Amino acid sequence: MSNEIVSLKDVRHDPRVQTYITRANEQMKTVGYTEHGHRHAGIVSTIARYILTELGCDPRQAELAGIAAYLHDMGCVVNRVGHVEAGAMIAYDILTKLGMPPEEVATVIGAIGNHEEPNGQPISRESAAVIIADKSDVHFSRVQNSDALKFDIHDRVNHAVQKSFLRVDSAARTIRLELEINTEAASVTEYFEIFILRMVLCRRAADYLGCKFGLEINGVCL
Ligand SMILES: [Fe+2]
Ligand SMILES: [Fe+2]
């Protein structure tokens, strides 16, 4: 496949990517984490690509953001702790073998390596898009724990989110995460308890893209 552009489709269909993300999510489910599998990878990939496309970036840049986003949590196949670095190294190996040029590999692994607080920073447009897309995927369908009595705060907050939508307004240069939360299932305070650092990182990422980041919960802009 060398000398050919490595597409998001090539990456998604690669058997190593398929297996490692499936096994990563099995591991997350076993230790009681929310969903980190192909559903999460696909949604984050679509949103990351959408952000850069809406902001008028080069299509290849948007695709590289989509590739980094698809692979961003693959390192959970090793362990949740250190999944950022492990994922970047596994992606380096796969993408290099697929024939992706080093310049593009560097962009992708840099974006994977910077997607998580507290050490992640927006260091490129692609990484900024991955950060915002990843933090936007908060939704009841991510809860894998079937016993509500065993829900932790992450389960409760995700379970309470009925709808989530990321709105990019290229003319106004705004990126807004719109959530509908069932406040009987989790309070807005609980949302902030676990999401404040993530929102700070989103704000920095939006700044990097020359945009303002906003959060809207149940129709109220915060
Ligand atoms: Fe992650
Ligand atoms: Fe993630």
JSON list of N, CA and C in Angstrom, two decimals, residues 59-85:
[
{"chain": "A", "resi": 59, "resn": "PRO", "atom": "N", "xyz": [-8.83, 19.05, 3.30]},
{"chain": "A", "resi": 59, "resn": "PRO", "atom": "CA", "xyz": [-9.51, 17.75, 3.50]},
{"chain": "A", "resi": 59, "resn": "PRO", "atom": "C", "xyz": [-8.60, 16.66, 4.06]},
{"chain": "A", "resi": 60, "resn": "ARG", "atom": "N", "xyz": [-7.33, 16.68, 3.67]},
{"chain": "A", "resi": 60, "resn": "ARG", "atom": "CA", "xyz": [-6.42, 15.65, 4.19]},
{"chain": "A", "resi": 60, "resn": "ARG", "atom": "C", "xyz": [-6.16, 15.86, 5.69]},
{"chain": "A", "resi": 61, "resn": "GLN", "atom": "N", "xyz": [-6.11, 17.13, 6.08]},
{"chain": "A", "resi": 61, "resn": "GLN", "atom": "CA", "xyz": [-5.95, 17.44, 7.50]},
{"chain": "A", "resi": 61, "resn": "GLN", "atom": "C", "xyz": [-7.16, 16.91, 8.29]},
{"chain": "A", "resi": 62, "resn": "ALA", "atom": "N", "xyz": [-8.35, 17.11, 7.72]},
{"chain": "A", "resi": 62, "resn": "ALA", "atom": "CA", "xyz": [-9.57, 16.62, 8.37]},
{"chain": "A", "resi": 62, "resn": "ALA", "atom": "C", "xyz": [-9.55, 15.09, 8.44]},
{"chain": "A", "resi": 63, "resn": "GLU", "atom": "N", "xyz": [-9.03, 14.45, 7.38]},
{"chain": "A", "resi": 63, "resn": "GLU", "atom": "CA", "xyz": [-8.99, 12.98, 7.38]},
{"chain": "A", "resi": 63, "resn": "GLU", "atom": "C", "xyz": [-7.97, 12.47, 8.41]},
{"chain": "A", "resi": 64, "resn": "LEU", "atom": "N", "xyz": [-6.84, 13.16, 8.52]},
{"chain": "A", "resi": 64, "resn": "LEU", "atom": "CA", "xyz": [-5.85, 12.74, 9.52]},
{"chain": "A", "resi": 64, "resn": "LEU", "atom": "C", "xyz": [-6.41, 12.89, 10.94]},
{"chain": "A", "resi": 65, "resn": "ALA", "atom": "N", "xyz": [-7.20, 13.93, 11.15]},
{"chain": "A", "resi": 65, "resn": "ALA", "atom": "CA", "xyz": [-7.88, 14.08, 12.45]},
{"chain": "A", "resi": 65, "resn": "ALA", "atom": "C", "xyz": [-8.82, 12.90, 12.68]},
{"chain": "A", "resi": 66, "resn": "GLY", "atom": "N", "xyz": [-9.53, 12.50, 11.62]},
{"chain": "A", "resi": 66, "resn": "GLY", "atom": "CA", "xyz": [-10.45, 11.36, 11.71]},
{"chain": "A", "resi": 66, "resn": "GLY", "atom": "C", "xyz": [-9.70, 10.06, 12.02]},
{"chain": "A", "resi": 67, "resn": "ILE", "atom": "N", "xyz": [-8.52, 9.89, 11.42]},
{"chain": "A", "resi": 67, "resn": "ILE", "atom": "CA", "xyz": [-7.71, 8.69, 11.66]},
{"chain": "A", "resi": 67, "resn": "ILE", "atom": "C", "xyz": [-7.21, 8.68, 13.11]},
{"chain": "A", "resi": 68, "resn": "ALA", "atom": "N", "xyz": [-6.65, 9.82, 13.55]},
{"chain": "A", "resi": 68, "resn": "ALA", "atom": "CA", "xyz": [-6.16, 9.90, 14.94]},
{"chain": "A", "resi": 68, "resn": "ALA", "atom": "C", "xyz": [-7.30, 9.66, 15.92]},
{"chain": "A", "resi": 69, "resn": "ALA", "atom": "N", "xyz": [-8.46, 10.22, 15.60]},
{"chain": "A", "resi": 69, "resn": "ALA", "atom": "CA", "xyz": [-9.62, 10.06, 16.48]},
{"chain": "A", "resi": 69, "resn": "ALA", "atom": "C", "xyz": [-10.06, 8.60, 16.55]},
{"chain": "A", "resi": 70, "resn": "TYR", "atom": "N", "xyz": [-10.04, 7.92, 15.41]},
{"chain": "A", "resi": 70, "resn": "TYR", "atom": "CA", "xyz": [-10.46, 6.51, 15.43]},
{"chain": "A", "resi": 70, "resn": "TYR", "atom": "C", "xyz": [-9.53, 5.68, 16.31]},
{"chain": "A", "resi": 71, "resn": "LEU", "atom": "N", "xyz": [-8.25, 6.05, 16.33]},
{"chain": "A", "resi": 71, "resn": "LEU", "atom": "CA", "xyz": [-7.25, 5.24, 17.04]},
{"chain": "A", "resi": 71, "resn": "LEU", "atom": "C", "xyz": [-6.97, 5.73, 18.46]},
{"chain": "A", "resi": 72, "resn": "HIS", "atom": "N", "xyz": [-7.60, 6.84, 18.89]},
{"chain": "A", "resi": 72, "resn": "HIS", "atom": "CA", "xyz": [-7.10, 7.54, 20.08]},
{"chain": "A", "resi": 72, "resn": "HIS", "atom": "C", "xyz": [-7.13, 6.71, 21.37]},
{"chain": "A", "resi": 73, "resn": "ASP", "atom": "N", "xyz": [-8.09, 5.80, 21.52]},
{"chain": "A", "resi": 73, "resn": "ASP", "atom": "CA", "xyz": [-8.17, 5.01, 22.75]},
{"chain": "A", "resi": 73, "resn": "ASP", "atom": "C", "xyz": [-7.71, 3.56, 22.56]},
{"chain": "A", "resi": 74, "resn": "MET", "atom": "N", "xyz": [-7.10, 3.26, 21.41]},
{"chain": "A", "resi": 74, "resn": "MET", "atom": "CA", "xyz": [-6.68, 1.88, 21.12]},
{"chain": "A", "resi": 74, "resn": "MET", "atom": "C", "xyz": [-5.69, 1.36, 22.16]},
{"chain": "A", "resi": 75, "resn": "GLY", "atom": "N", "xyz": [-4.92, 2.28, 22.78]},
{"chain": "A", "resi": 75, "resn": "GLY", "atom": "CA", "xyz": [-3.93, 1.87, 23.78]},
{"chain": "A", "resi": 75, "resn": "GLY", "atom": "C", "xyz": [-4.54, 1.25, 25.02]},
{"chain": "A", "resi": 76, "resn": "CYS", "atom": "N", "xyz": [-5.86, 1.37, 25.18]},
{"chain": "A", "resi": 76, "resn": "CYS", "atom": "CA", "xyz": [-6.52, 0.70, 26.32]},
{"chain": "A", "resi": 76, "resn": "CYS", "atom": "C", "xyz": [-6.39, -0.82, 26.20]},
{"chain": "A", "resi": 77, "resn": "VAL", "atom": "N", "xyz": [-5.95, -1.30, 25.03]},
{"chain": "A", "resi": 77, "resn": "VAL", "atom": "CA", "xyz": [-5.71, -2.74, 24.89]},
{"chain": "A", "resi": 77, "resn": "VAL", "atom": "C", "xyz": [-4.54, -3.17, 25.77]},
{"chain": "A", "resi": 78, "resn": "VAL", "atom": "N", "xyz": [-3.68, -2.20, 26.14]},
{"chain": "A", "resi": 78, "resn": "VAL", "atom": "CA", "xyz": [-2.56, -2.50, 27.05]},
{"chain": "A", "resi": 78, "resn": "VAL", "atom": "C", "xyz": [-3.04, -2.28, 28.49]},
{"chain": "A", "resi": 79, "resn": "ASN", "atom": "N", "xyz": [-3.46, -1.06, 28.78]},
{"chain": "A", "resi": 79, "resn": "ASN", "atom": "CA", "xyz": [-3.99, -0.71, 30.10]},
{"chain": "A", "resi": 79, "resn": "ASN", "atom": "C", "xyz": [-4.55, 0.69, 29.98]},
{"chain": "A", "resi": 80, "resn": "ARG", "atom": "N", "xyz": [-5.61, 0.96, 30.76]},
{"chain": "A", "resi": 80, "resn": "ARG", "atom": "CA", "xyz": [-6.15, 2.32, 30.77]},
{"chain": "A", "resi": 80, "resn": "ARG", "atom": "C", "xyz": [-5.06, 3.34, 31.16]},
{"chain": "A", "resi": 81, "resn": "VAL", "atom": "N", "xyz": [-4.27, 2.95, 32.18]},
{"chain": "A", "resi": 81, "resn": "VAL", "atom": "CA", "xyz": [-3.17, 3.83, 32.60]},
{"chain": "A", "resi": 81, "resn": "VAL", "atom": "C", "xyz": [-2.08, 3.74, 31.52]},
{"chain": "A", "resi": 82, "resn": "GLY", "atom": "N", "xyz": [-1.73, 4.86, 30.96]},
{"chain": "A", "resi": 82, "resn": "GLY", "atom": "CA", "xyz": [-0.71, 4.87, 29.92]},
{"chain": "A", "resi": 82, "resn": "GLY", "atom": "C", "xyz": [-1.27, 4.58, 28.53]},
{"chain": "A", "resi": 83, "resn": "HIS", "atom": "N", "xyz": [-2.63, 4.59, 28.40]},
{"chain": "A", "resi": 83, "resn": "HIS", "atom": "CA", "xyz": [-3.21, 4.23, 27.09]},
{"chain": "A", "resi": 83, "resn": "HIS", "atom": "C", "xyz": [-2.89, 5.25, 26.01]},
{"chain": "A", "resi": 84, "resn": "VAL", "atom": "N", "xyz": [-2.59, 6.49, 26.44]},
{"chain": "A", "resi": 84, "resn": "VAL", "atom": "CA", "xyz": [-2.29, 7.55, 25.47]},
{"chain": "A", "resi": 84, "resn": "VAL", "atom": "C", "xyz": [-0.97, 7.21, 24.75]},
{"chain": "A", "resi": 85, "resn": "GLU", "atom": "N", "xyz": [0.06, 6.94, 25.55]},
{"chain": "A", "resi": 85, "resn": "GLU", "atom": "CA", "xyz": [1.38, 6.65, 24.96]},
{"chain": "A", "resi": 85, "resn": "GLU", "atom": "C", "xyz": [1.37, 5.30, 24.23]}
]
